[in-house]
């Protein structure tokens, strides 16, 4: 009886292994590694949806965030948990810190030369999403708030922004807030991000 069960078990195992040789089954180590990379890229799609971007300027340092949760953590703790630091990468030689979310940090450990969304957006290789984008640039004691990527990029390029409304002492530390975008909706997002009433 035991030998009969063993033979049946081996037959099932052989059939299963044979099934792995067909499409969708075991494809070999190289193909499986490719599949894993493609799967990881799929997992990175959500963090890279490019709807959020923040730059903080100060003390010869620029800190860049492309993930709202990482930015909120920084606001509460004053620390960036996972980051890439690029000395002298700013337009005026500032050190730039690019915050990474946990998925990006794991991917960076796996792939040489990998760059997170914050770094790619800062460098202009990854654009902000066309729909429901939100961005901030903190500079010179002011917070510039944007509802579209093109306006934010233009401001980064020449320091000017058009069609704005200014709100004195509205920021979390009484900073002046300059809104470039539909004021009501953009301010609602700003208040939500900073948990202001």
Tab-separated table of C-alpha atoms in Angstrom:
chain	number	residue	atom	x	y	z
A	1	UNK	CA	0.000	0.000	0.000
A	2	UNK	CA	2.812	2.386	0.944
A	3	UNK	CA	4.677	1.674	-2.335
A	4	UNK	CA	1.481	2.228	-4.315
A	5	UNK	CA	0.971	5.635	-2.651
A	6	UNK	CA	4.610	6.483	-3.304
A	7	UNK	CA	4.173	5.631	-7.021
A	8	UNK	CA	0.995	7.743	-7.216
A	9	UNK	CA	2.774	10.608	-5.439
A	10	UNK	CA	5.730	10.402	-7.830
A	11	UNK	CA	3.390	10.336	-10.816
A	12	UNK	CA	1.607	13.468	-9.555
A	13	UNK	CA	4.966	15.173	-8.918
A	14	UNK	CA	6.222	14.227	-12.391
A	15	UNK	CA	3.017	15.574	-13.932
A	16	UNK	CA	3.349	18.792	-11.981
A	17	UNK	CA	6.968	19.275	-13.043
A	18	UNK	CA	6.070	18.528	-16.640
A	19	UNK	CA	3.330	21.155	-16.401
A	20	UNK	CA	5.918	23.697	-15.320
A	21	UNK	CA	7.666	23.281	-18.649
A	22	UNK	CA	4.658	24.691	-20.514
A	23	UNK	CA	3.805	28.372	-20.956
A	24	UNK	CA	3.365	30.134	-17.616
A	25	UNK	CA	5.381	27.527	-15.699
A	26	UNK	CA	9.065	27.330	-14.832
A	27	UNK	CA	10.985	29.164	-17.523
A	28	UNK	CA	14.528	28.889	-16.236
A	29	UNK	CA	16.551	31.028	-13.834
A	30	UNK	CA	17.207	33.856	-16.316
A	31	UNK	CA	13.581	34.258	-17.301
A	32	UNK	CA	12.468	34.013	-13.687
A	33	UNK	CA	14.895	36.832	-12.746
A	34	UNK	CA	13.446	38.955	-15.576
A	35	UNK	CA	9.960	38.240	-14.291
A	36	UNK	CA	11.004	39.319	-10.789
A	37	UNK	CA	12.357	42.619	-12.162
A	38	UNK	CA	9.143	43.239	-14.106
A	39	UNK	CA	7.121	42.424	-10.990
A	40	UNK	CA	9.188	44.850	-8.914
A	41	UNK	CA	8.676	47.536	-11.569
A	42	UNK	CA	4.935	46.962	-11.293
A	43	UNK	CA	5.123	47.414	-7.535
A	44	UNK	CA	6.920	50.711	-8.060
A	45	UNK	CA	4.120	52.065	-10.236
A	46	UNK	CA	2.106	53.338	-7.262
A	47	UNK	CA	4.929	55.276	-5.577
A	48	UNK	CA	5.815	56.766	-8.956
A	49	UNK	CA	2.389	58.054	-9.852
A	50	UNK	CA	3.999	61.512	-9.554
A	51	UNK	CA	1.091	63.339	-7.945
A	52	UNK	CA	3.133	64.765	-5.055
A	53	UNK	CA	6.359	66.774	-4.912
A	54	UNK	CA	8.000	68.950	-2.226
A	55	UNK	CA	11.323	70.840	-2.153
A	56	UNK	CA	12.630	72.354	1.070
A	57	UNK	CA	15.438	74.908	0.656
A	58	UNK	CA	17.634	76.055	3.535
A	59	UNK	CA	21.097	75.990	5.116
A	60	UNK	CA	22.915	75.031	1.889
A	61	UNK	CA	20.691	71.951	1.620
A	62	UNK	CA	17.684	70.978	-0.475
A	63	UNK	CA	15.437	68.141	0.684
A	64	UNK	CA	13.154	66.578	-1.920
A	65	UNK	CA	10.094	64.386	-1.383
A	66	UNK	CA	7.866	62.607	-3.894
A	67	UNK	CA	5.898	60.600	-1.334
A	68	UNK	CA	3.324	62.262	0.934
A	69	UNK	CA	3.789	59.734	3.762
A	70	UNK	CA	7.569	60.274	3.820
A	71	UNK	CA	7.055	64.035	3.886
A	72	UNK	CA	4.578	63.777	6.756
A	73	UNK	CA	7.022	61.571	8.693
A	74	UNK	CA	9.741	64.174	8.148
A	75	UNK	CA	7.461	66.969	9.345
A	76	UNK	CA	6.758	65.116	12.602
A	77	UNK	CA	10.268	63.804	13.308
A	78	UNK	CA	12.576	66.211	11.485
A	79	UNK	CA	14.364	63.196	9.955
A	80	UNK	CA	14.426	61.554	6.559
A	81	UNK	CA	14.574	57.820	7.270
A	82	UNK	CA	15.830	56.694	3.851
A	83	UNK	CA	17.549	59.050	1.415
A	84	UNK	CA	20.137	59.459	-1.282
A	85	UNK	CA	22.452	62.408	-0.608
A	86	UNK	CA	24.111	64.183	-3.517
A	87	UNK	CA	26.757	66.706	-2.480
A	88	UNK	CA	26.837	69.763	-4.729
A	89	UNK	CA	23.878	68.626	-6.864
A	90	UNK	CA	21.820	71.793	-6.306
A	91	UNK	CA	21.809	74.605	-8.858
A	92	UNK	CA	24.001	76.682	-6.523
A	93	UNK	CA	26.110	73.803	-5.247
A	94	UNK	CA	23.813	72.812	-2.377
A	95	UNK	CA	23.699	69.286	-1.022
A	96	UNK	CA	20.476	67.591	-2.138
A	97	UNK	CA	18.763	64.855	-0.146
A	98	UNK	CA	16.251	62.754	-2.079
A	99	UNK	CA	13.808	60.936	0.219
A	100	UNK	CA	12.998	57.312	-0.627
A	101	UNK	CA	9.906	55.388	0.364
A	102	UNK	CA	10.385	51.800	1.649
A	103	UNK	CA	9.760	50.192	-1.761
A	104	UNK	CA	12.276	52.495	-3.449
A	105	UNK	CA	14.849	51.865	-0.717
A	106	UNK	CA	14.571	48.099	-1.247
A	107	UNK	CA	14.851	48.531	-5.002
A	108	UNK	CA	17.950	50.689	-4.594
A	109	UNK	CA	19.600	47.913	-2.608
A	110	UNK	CA	18.859	45.472	-5.431
A	111	UNK	CA	19.776	47.555	-8.494
A	112	UNK	CA	22.921	49.558	-9.107
A	113	UNK	CA	22.156	53.097	-10.271
A	114	UNK	CA	18.503	52.955	-9.260
A	115	UNK	CA	16.950	56.372	-8.558
A	116	UNK	CA	13.740	57.080	-6.681
A	117	UNK	CA	10.924	59.317	-7.869
A	118	UNK	CA	12.136	62.342	-5.863
A	119	UNK	CA	15.509	62.305	-7.603
A	120	UNK	CA	14.050	61.714	-11.044
A	121	UNK	CA	11.492	64.506	-10.616
A	122	UNK	CA	14.119	66.921	-9.280
A	123	UNK	CA	16.372	66.142	-12.240
A	124	UNK	CA	13.482	66.589	-14.698
A	125	UNK	CA	13.509	63.000	-15.940
A	126	UNK	CA	10.125	62.206	-14.426
A	127	UNK	CA	7.282	64.676	-14.796
A	128	UNK	CA	4.454	65.354	-12.426
A	129	UNK	CA	1.133	63.716	-13.158
A	130	UNK	CA	-1.198	65.763	-15.346
A	131	UNK	CA	-4.182	65.145	-13.073
A	132	UNK	CA	-4.510	65.974	-9.356
A	133	UNK	CA	-0.888	67.048	-8.942
A	134	UNK	CA	0.176	68.805	-5.741
A	135	UNK	CA	3.544	70.431	-5.123
A	136	UNK	CA	5.305	72.752	-2.712
A	137	UNK	CA	8.582	74.640	-2.801
A	138	UNK	CA	9.746	76.153	0.506
A	139	UNK	CA	12.165	78.972	-0.162
A	140	UNK	CA	13.151	82.243	1.530
A	141	UNK	CA	10.601	81.873	4.325
A	142	UNK	CA	7.735	81.331	1.889
A	143	UNK	CA	5.805	78.289	0.737
A	144	UNK	CA	4.894	78.201	-2.940
A	145	UNK	CA	2.031	75.785	-3.595
A	146	UNK	CA	1.297	74.381	-7.058
A	147	UNK	CA	-1.545	72.447	-8.623
A	148	UNK	CA	0.317	71.547	-11.825
A	149	UNK	CA	3.790	70.346	-12.688
A	150	UNK	CA	4.441	72.779	-15.563
A	151	UNK	CA	3.949	75.837	-13.334
A	152	UNK	CA	6.187	74.344	-10.640
A	153	UNK	CA	8.893	73.603	-13.222
A	154	UNK	CA	8.674	77.137	-14.637
A	155	UNK	CA	9.106	78.526	-11.119
A	156	UNK	CA	12.111	76.275	-10.519
A	157	UNK	CA	13.621	77.503	-13.792
A	158	UNK	CA	13.203	81.272	-13.471
A	159	UNK	CA	11.935	81.923	-9.922
A	160	UNK	CA	8.756	83.575	-11.148
A	161	UNK	CA	5.205	82.420	-10.883
A	162	UNK	CA	2.106	84.009	-12.415
A	163	UNK	CA	-1.590	83.934	-11.525
A	164	UNK	CA	-1.065	83.625	-7.782
A	165	UNK	CA	-2.794	84.531	-4.568
A	166	UNK	CA	-0.793	85.362	-1.450
A	167	UNK	CA	-1.862	84.472	2.086
A	168	UNK	CA	0.183	86.003	4.910
A	169	UNK	CA	1.032	83.817	7.929
A	170	UNK	CA	-0.987	80.848	6.654
A	171	UNK	CA	1.834	78.292	6.805
A	172	UNK	CA	2.363	75.890	9.709
A	173	UNK	CA	5.104	78.175	11.063
A	174	UNK	CA	3.345	81.401	10.031
A	175	UNK	CA	5.047	81.475	6.622
A	176	UNK	CA	3.534	83.382	3.750
A	177	UNK	CA	1.821	80.946	1.358
A	178	UNK	CA	1.731	81.744	-2.351
A	179	UNK	CA	-0.780	79.666	-4.268
A	180	UNK	CA	-0.381	79.011	-8.000
A	181	UNK	CA	-3.517	77.215	-9.074
A	182	UNK	CA	-7.230	77.251	-8.297
A	183	UNK	CA	-7.054	78.882	-4.843
A	184	UNK	CA	-9.871	77.038	-3.096
A	185	UNK	CA	-8.935	73.513	-4.168
A	186	UNK	CA	-5.178	74.094	-3.837
A	187	UNK	CA	-5.534	75.610	-0.370
A	188	UNK	CA	-7.722	72.682	0.690
A	189	UNK	CA	-4.920	70.301	-0.307
A	190	UNK	CA	-2.357	72.477	1.478
A	191	UNK	CA	-4.408	72.449	4.678
A	192	UNK	CA	-4.848	68.673	4.448
A	193	UNK	CA	-1.129	68.034	3.886
A	194	UNK	CA	-0.165	70.219	6.856
A	195	UNK	CA	-3.170	69.248	9.004
A	196	UNK	CA	-4.275	72.840	9.377
A	197	UNK	CA	-7.820	73.864	10.279
